[in-house]
PDB file of C-alpha atoms and ligand atoms in Angstrom:
ATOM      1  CA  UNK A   1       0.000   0.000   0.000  1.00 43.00           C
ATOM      2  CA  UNK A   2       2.737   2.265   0.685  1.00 43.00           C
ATOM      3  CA  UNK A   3       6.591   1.924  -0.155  1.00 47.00           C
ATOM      4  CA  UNK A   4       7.895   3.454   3.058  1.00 46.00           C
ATOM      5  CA  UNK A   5       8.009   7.149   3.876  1.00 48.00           C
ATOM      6  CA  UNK A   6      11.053   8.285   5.217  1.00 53.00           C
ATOM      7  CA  UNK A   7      13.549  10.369   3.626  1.00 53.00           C
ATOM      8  CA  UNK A   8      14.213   9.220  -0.024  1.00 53.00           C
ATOM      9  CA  UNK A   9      10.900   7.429  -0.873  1.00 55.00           C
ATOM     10  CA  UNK A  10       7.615   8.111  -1.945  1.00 63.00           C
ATOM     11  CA  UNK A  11       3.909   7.663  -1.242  1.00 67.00           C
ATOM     12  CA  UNK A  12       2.202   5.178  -3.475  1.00 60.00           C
ATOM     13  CA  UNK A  13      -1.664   5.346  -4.158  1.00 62.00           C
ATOM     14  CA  UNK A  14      -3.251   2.451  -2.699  1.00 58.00           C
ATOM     15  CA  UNK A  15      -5.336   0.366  -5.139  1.00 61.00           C
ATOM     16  CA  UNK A  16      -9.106   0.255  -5.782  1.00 62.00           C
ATOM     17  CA  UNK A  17     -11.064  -2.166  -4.628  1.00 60.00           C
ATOM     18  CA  UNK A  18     -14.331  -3.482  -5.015  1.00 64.00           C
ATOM     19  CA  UNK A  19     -17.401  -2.609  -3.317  1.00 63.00           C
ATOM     20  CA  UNK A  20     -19.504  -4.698  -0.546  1.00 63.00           C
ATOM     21  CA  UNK A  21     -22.714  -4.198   0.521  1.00 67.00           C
ATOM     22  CA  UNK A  22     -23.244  -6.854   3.027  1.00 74.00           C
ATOM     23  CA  UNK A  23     -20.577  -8.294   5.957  1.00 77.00           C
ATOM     24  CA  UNK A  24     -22.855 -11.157   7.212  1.00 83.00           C
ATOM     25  CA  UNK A  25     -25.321 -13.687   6.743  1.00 86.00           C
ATOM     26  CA  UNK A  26     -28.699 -12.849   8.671  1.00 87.00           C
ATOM     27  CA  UNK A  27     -28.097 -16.162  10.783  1.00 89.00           C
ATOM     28  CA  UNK A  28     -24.672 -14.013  12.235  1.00 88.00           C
ATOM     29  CA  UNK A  29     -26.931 -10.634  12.429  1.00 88.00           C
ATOM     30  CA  UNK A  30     -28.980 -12.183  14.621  1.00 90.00           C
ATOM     31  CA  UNK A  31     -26.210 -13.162  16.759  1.00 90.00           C
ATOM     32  CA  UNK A  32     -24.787 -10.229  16.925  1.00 87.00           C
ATOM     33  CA  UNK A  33     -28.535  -9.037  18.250  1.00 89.00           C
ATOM     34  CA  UNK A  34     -29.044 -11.329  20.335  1.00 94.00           C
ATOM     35  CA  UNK A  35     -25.813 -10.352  21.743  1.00 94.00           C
ATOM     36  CA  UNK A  36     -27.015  -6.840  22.707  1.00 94.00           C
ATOM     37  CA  UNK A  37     -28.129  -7.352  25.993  1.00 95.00           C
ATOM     38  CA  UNK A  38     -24.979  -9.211  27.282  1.00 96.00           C
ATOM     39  CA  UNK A  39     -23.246  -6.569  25.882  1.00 95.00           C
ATOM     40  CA  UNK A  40     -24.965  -3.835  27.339  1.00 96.00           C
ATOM     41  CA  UNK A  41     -24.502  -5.461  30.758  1.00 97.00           C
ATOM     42  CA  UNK A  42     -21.192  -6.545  30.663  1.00 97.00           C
ATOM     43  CA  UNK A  43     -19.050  -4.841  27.599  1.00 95.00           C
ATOM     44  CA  UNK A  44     -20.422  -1.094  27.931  1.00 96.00           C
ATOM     45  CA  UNK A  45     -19.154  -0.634  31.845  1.00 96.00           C
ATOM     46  CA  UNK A  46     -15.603  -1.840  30.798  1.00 96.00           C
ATOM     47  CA  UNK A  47     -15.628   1.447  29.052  1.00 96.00           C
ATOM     48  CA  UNK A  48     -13.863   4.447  31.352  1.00 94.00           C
ATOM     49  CA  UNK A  49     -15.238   7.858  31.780  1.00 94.00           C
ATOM     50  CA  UNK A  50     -12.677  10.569  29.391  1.00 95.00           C
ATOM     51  CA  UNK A  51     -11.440  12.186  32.377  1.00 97.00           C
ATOM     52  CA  UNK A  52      -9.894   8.770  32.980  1.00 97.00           C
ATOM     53  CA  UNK A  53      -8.669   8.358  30.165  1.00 97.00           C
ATOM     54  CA  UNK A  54      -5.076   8.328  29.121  1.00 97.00           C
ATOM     55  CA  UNK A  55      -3.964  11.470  27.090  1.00 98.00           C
ATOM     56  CA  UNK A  56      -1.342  12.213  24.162  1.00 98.00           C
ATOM     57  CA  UNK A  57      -0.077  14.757  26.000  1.00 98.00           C
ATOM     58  CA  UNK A  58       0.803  12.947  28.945  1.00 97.00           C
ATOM     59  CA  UNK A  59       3.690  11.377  26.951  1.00 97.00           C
ATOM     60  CA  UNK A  60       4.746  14.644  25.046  1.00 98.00           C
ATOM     61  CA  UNK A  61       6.806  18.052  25.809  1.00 98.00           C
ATOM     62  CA  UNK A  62       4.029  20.200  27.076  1.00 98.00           C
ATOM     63  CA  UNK A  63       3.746  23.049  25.396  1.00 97.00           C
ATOM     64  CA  UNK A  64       2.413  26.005  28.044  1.00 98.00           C
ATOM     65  CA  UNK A  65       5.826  25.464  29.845  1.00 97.00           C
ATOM     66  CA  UNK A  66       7.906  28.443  29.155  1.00 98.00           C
ATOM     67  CA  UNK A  67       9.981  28.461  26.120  1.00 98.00           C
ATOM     68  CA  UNK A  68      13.140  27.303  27.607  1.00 98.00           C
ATOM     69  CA  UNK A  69      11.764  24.759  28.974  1.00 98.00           C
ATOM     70  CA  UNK A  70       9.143  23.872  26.294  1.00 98.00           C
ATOM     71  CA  UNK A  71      12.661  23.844  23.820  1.00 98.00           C
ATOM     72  CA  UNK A  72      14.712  21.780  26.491  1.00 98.00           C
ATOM     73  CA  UNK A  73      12.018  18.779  26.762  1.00 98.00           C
ATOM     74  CA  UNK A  74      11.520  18.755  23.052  1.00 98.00           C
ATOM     75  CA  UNK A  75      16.007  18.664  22.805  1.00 98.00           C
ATOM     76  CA  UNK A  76      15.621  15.646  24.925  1.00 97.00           C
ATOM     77  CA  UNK A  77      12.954  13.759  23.009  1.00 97.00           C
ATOM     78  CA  UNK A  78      15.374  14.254  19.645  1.00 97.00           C
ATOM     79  CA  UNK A  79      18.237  12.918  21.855  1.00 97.00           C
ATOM     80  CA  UNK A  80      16.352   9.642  22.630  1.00 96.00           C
ATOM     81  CA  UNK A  81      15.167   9.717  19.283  1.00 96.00           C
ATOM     82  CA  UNK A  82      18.305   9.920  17.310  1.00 94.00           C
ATOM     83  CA  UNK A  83      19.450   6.822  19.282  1.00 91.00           C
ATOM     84  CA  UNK A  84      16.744   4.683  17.666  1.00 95.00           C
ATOM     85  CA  UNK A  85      17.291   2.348  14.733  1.00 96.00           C
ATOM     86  CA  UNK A  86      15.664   3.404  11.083  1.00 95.00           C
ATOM     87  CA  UNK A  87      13.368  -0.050  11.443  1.00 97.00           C
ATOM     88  CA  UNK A  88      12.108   1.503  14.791  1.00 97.00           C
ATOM     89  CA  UNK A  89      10.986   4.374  12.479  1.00 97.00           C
ATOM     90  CA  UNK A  90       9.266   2.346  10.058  1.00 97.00           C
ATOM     91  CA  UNK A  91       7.118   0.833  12.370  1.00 97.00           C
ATOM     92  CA  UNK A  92       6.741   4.157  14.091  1.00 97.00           C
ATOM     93  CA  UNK A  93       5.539   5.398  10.467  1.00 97.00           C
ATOM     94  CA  UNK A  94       3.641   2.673   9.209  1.00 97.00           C
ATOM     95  CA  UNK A  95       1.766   2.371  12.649  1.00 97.00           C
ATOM     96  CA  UNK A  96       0.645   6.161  11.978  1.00 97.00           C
ATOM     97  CA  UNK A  97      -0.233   6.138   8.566  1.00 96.00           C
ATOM     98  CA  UNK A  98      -2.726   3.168  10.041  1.00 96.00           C
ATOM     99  CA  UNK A  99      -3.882   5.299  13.121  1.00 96.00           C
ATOM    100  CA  UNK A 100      -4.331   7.794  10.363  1.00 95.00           C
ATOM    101  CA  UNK A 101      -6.830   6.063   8.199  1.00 94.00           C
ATOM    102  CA  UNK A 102      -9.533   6.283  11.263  1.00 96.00           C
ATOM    103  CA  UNK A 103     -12.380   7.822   9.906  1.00 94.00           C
ATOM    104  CA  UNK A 104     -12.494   4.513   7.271  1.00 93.00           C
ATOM    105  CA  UNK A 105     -12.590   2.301  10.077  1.00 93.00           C
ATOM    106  CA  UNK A 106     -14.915   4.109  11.781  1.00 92.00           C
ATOM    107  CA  UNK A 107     -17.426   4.381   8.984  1.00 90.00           C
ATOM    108  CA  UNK A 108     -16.667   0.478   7.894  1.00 88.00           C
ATOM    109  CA  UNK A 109     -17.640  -0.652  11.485  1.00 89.00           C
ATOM    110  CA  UNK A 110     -20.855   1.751  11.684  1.00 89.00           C
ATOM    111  CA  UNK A 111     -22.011  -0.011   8.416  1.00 87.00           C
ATOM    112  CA  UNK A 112     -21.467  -3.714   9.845  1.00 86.00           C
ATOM    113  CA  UNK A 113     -24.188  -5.621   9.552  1.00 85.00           C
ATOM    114  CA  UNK A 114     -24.629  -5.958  12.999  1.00 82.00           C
ATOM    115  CA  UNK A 115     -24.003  -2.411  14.141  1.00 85.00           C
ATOM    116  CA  UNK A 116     -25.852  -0.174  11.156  1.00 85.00           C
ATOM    117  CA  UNK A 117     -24.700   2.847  13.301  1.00 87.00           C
ATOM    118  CA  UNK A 118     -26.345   5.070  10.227  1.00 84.00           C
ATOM    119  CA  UNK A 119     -26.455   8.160  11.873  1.00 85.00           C
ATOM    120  CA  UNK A 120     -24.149   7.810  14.566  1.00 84.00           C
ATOM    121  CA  UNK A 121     -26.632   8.159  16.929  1.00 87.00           C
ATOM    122  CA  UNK A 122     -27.639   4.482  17.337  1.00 89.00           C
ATOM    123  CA  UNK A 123     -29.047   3.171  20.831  1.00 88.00           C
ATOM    124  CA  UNK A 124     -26.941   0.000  19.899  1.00 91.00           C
ATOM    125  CA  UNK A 125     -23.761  -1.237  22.233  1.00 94.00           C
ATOM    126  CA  UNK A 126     -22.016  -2.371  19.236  1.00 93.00           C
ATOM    127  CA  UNK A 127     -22.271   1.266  18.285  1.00 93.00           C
ATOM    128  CA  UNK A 128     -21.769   2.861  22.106  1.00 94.00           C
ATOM    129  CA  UNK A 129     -18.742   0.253  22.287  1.00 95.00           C
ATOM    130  CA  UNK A 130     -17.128   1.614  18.234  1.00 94.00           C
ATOM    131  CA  UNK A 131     -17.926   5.474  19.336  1.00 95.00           C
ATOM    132  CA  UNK A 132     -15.423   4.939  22.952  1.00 95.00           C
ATOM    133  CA  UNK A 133     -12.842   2.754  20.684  1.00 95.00           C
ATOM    134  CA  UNK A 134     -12.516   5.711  18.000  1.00 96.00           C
ATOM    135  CA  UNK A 135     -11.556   7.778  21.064  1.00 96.00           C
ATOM    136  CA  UNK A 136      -8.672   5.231  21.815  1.00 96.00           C
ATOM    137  CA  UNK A 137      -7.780   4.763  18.281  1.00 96.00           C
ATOM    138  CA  UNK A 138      -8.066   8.913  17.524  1.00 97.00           C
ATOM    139  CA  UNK A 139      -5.043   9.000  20.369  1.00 97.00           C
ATOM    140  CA  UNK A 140      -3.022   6.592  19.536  1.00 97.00           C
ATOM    141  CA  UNK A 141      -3.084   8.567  16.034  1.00 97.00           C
ATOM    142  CA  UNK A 142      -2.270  12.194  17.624  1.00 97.00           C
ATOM    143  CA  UNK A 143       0.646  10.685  20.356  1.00 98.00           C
ATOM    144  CA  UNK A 144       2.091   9.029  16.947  1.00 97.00           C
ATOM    145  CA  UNK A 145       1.885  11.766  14.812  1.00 97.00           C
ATOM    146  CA  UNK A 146       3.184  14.571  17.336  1.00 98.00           C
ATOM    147  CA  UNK A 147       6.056  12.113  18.513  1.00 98.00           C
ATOM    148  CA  UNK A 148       7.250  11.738  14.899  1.00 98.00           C
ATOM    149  CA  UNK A 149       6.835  15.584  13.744  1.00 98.00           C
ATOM    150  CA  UNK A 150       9.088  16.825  17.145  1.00 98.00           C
ATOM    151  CA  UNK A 151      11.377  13.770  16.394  1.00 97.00           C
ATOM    152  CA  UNK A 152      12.349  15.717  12.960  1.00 96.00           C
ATOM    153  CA  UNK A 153      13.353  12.173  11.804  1.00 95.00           C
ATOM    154  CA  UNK A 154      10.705  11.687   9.170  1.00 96.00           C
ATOM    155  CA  UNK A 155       9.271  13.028   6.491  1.00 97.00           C
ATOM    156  CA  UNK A 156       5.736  14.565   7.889  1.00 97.00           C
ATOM    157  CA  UNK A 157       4.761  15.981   4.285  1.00 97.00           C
ATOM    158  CA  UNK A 158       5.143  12.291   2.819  1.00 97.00           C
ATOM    159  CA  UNK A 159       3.482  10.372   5.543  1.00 97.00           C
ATOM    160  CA  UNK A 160       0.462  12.975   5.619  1.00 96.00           C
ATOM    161  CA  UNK A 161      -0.014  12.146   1.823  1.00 97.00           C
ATOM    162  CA  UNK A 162       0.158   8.669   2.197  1.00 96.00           C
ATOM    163  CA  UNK A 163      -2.401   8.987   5.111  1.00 95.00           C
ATOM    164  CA  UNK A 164      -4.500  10.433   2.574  1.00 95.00           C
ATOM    165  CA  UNK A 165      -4.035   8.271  -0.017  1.00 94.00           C
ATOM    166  CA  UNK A 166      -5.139   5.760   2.310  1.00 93.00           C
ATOM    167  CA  UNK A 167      -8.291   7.562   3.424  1.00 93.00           C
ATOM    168  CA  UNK A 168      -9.276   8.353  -0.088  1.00 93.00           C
ATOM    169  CA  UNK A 169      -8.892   4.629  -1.210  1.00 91.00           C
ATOM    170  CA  UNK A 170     -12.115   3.444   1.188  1.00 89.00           C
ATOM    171  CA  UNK A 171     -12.008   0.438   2.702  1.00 77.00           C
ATOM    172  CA  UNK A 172     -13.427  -3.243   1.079  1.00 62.00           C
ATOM    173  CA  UNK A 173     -14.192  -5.867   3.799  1.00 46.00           C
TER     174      UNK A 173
HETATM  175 FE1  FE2 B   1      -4.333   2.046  17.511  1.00 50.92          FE
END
């Protein structure tokens, strides 16, 4: 889908593929129904309140420190950084450009057979349980993507295309 995207390669349009209009059976939509109550009961309280929530910016240089400091915790990241093996980076980059494709997952899960999230307002668990995952997924995306810009390592402009690329190629399942 994409060659690689540090310094010296290029982003590569992902193919086309073809369309479906149905994930399951009805015999498996009615499982997954069926399954609604249990998960109701027992999946949707797993789920943690935001302000519990881990945060991208607990791991990065914060940025309403004064300048100095701001500038010195941002030095040290690039210090680690530059220790780091290129193969580190291409999982690094490869794991963002995923993160990055979100909004396709997002929209492929709503229109599960078993979710049909059409509006994303559904009373369904399946769709309660997808909304509090994108919220996960969205920062894993944003710690990845601020991480690798202040690393100064990678090519952002590259990646970002390639991110869009993806996006703009849909999703067949
Ligand atoms: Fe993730």
């Amino acid at each position: 889908m994409f060659e690689n995207t540090l310094n010296g390669f290029s982003a590569v349009a992902a193919p086309t593929c073809q369309q479906v209009t149905h994930s399951m059976p009805p015999e498996k939509v009615e499982v997954f129904k069926s399954l609604e109550g249990w998960a109701s009961e027992w999946v949707l309280p797993l789920l943690k309140p935001v302000e519990q929530l881990w945060q991208p910016q607990d791991f990065l240089p914060d940025p309403t420190q004064p300048f100095d400091a701001f500038s010195e915790q941002v030095r040290e990241l690039r210090d680690r950084t530059a220790e780091l093996p290129d193969e580190y980076f291409v999982v690094l980059v490869g794991d963002m450009i995923t993160e990055g494709a979100l909004p396709t997952y997002q929209t492929m899960i709503n229109t599960l057979d078993g979710v049909r999230d059409e509006r994303g307002a559904s009373a369904s668990p399946w769709a309660k349980w997808t909304w509090s995952w994108t919220v996960e997924e969205n920062c894993h995306g944003d710690l990845l993507r601020t991480y690798l810009y202040l690393s100064g390592w990678v090519d952002m402009c590259m990646i970002e295309r390639t991110v869009q690329y993806l996006i703009s190629a849909g999703m067949a399942y």
